[in-house]
Amino acid sequence: QVQLVESGGGSVQAGGSLRLSCTCSEYSSSGSGCKYMGWFRQAPGKEREGVATISTDPPSTRYGDSVKGRFTISRDHGRSTAYLQLHSLKPQDTGMYFCAADRLWGPMVAGRPTSWGRGTRVTVSS
């Protein structure tokens, strides 16, 4: 069983920055449920979309088209915490940001990871 806890959301003006954090904890013997991590978001009245995903083995990152060049995903050396650095924020970045994890890369990039956090809210005002 995997637990994901997000933090770092808040309210900023357009052009501002935020840093989201997600700590992944696993309570099972497999030890691989946090292997791949990512961020997704859902704006009011819209479908959930992938923001960024990260693999450390092999090293790889993927970004949604709407955030490329503005957001950066990373993981700490211990690999239990993932970060999402948000720069040049726009009002359309407003939404709930969810951290997710999976032991397989395929479900992560397909937008169907196994484990989800409860989300942290980001509000960008114009």
Coordinates of C-alpha atoms in Angstrom, one line a residue, residues 18-64:
L18 CA 5.3 27.8 -6.6
R19 CA 7.0 24.6 -5.6
L20 CA 4.9 21.5 -4.9
S21 CA 6.2 18.5 -2.9
C22 CA 5.0 14.9 -2.7
T23 CA 6.3 12.4 -0.3
C24 CA 5.7 8.7 -1.2
S25 CA 5.5 6.1 1.5
E26 CA 5.0 2.4 0.9
Y27 CA 3.7 -0.1 3.5
S28 CA 4.2 -3.3 1.6
S29 CA 7.0 -5.8 1.0
S30 CA 7.4 -5.1 -2.7
G31 CA 9.1 -1.8 -2.2
S32 CA 8.5 -0.6 -5.7
G33 CA 5.2 1.2 -5.5
C34 CA 6.9 4.6 -5.5
K35 CA 9.3 3.8 -8.4
Y36 CA 7.6 6.1 -10.9
M37 CA 6.0 9.3 -9.8
G38 CA 4.1 12.1 -11.5
W39 CA 1.8 15.1 -11.2
F40 CA -1.6 15.5 -12.6
R41 CA -4.1 18.4 -12.4
Q42 CA -7.8 19.1 -12.7
A43 CA -9.3 22.5 -13.3
P44 CA -12.9 23.2 -12.3
G45 CA -15.2 21.7 -14.9
K46 CA -12.4 20.1 -16.9
E47 CA -11.0 16.6 -17.2
R48 CA -7.8 15.6 -15.3
E49 CA -4.6 16.1 -17.4
G50 CA -1.1 14.9 -17.0
V51 CA 1.4 17.6 -16.0
A52 CA 4.7 15.8 -15.5
T53 CA 6.1 12.4 -14.8
I54 CA 9.5 11.2 -13.8
S55 CA 11.5 8.0 -13.9
T56 CA 14.9 7.5 -12.3
D57 CA 15.7 4.2 -13.9
P58 CA 16.3 5.0 -16.6
P59 CA 16.3 8.8 -16.0
S60 CA 13.4 10.3 -17.9
T61 CA 10.9 13.1 -17.6
R62 CA 7.8 13.9 -19.6
Y63 CA 5.7 17.1 -19.6
G64 CA 2.3 18.1 -20.8

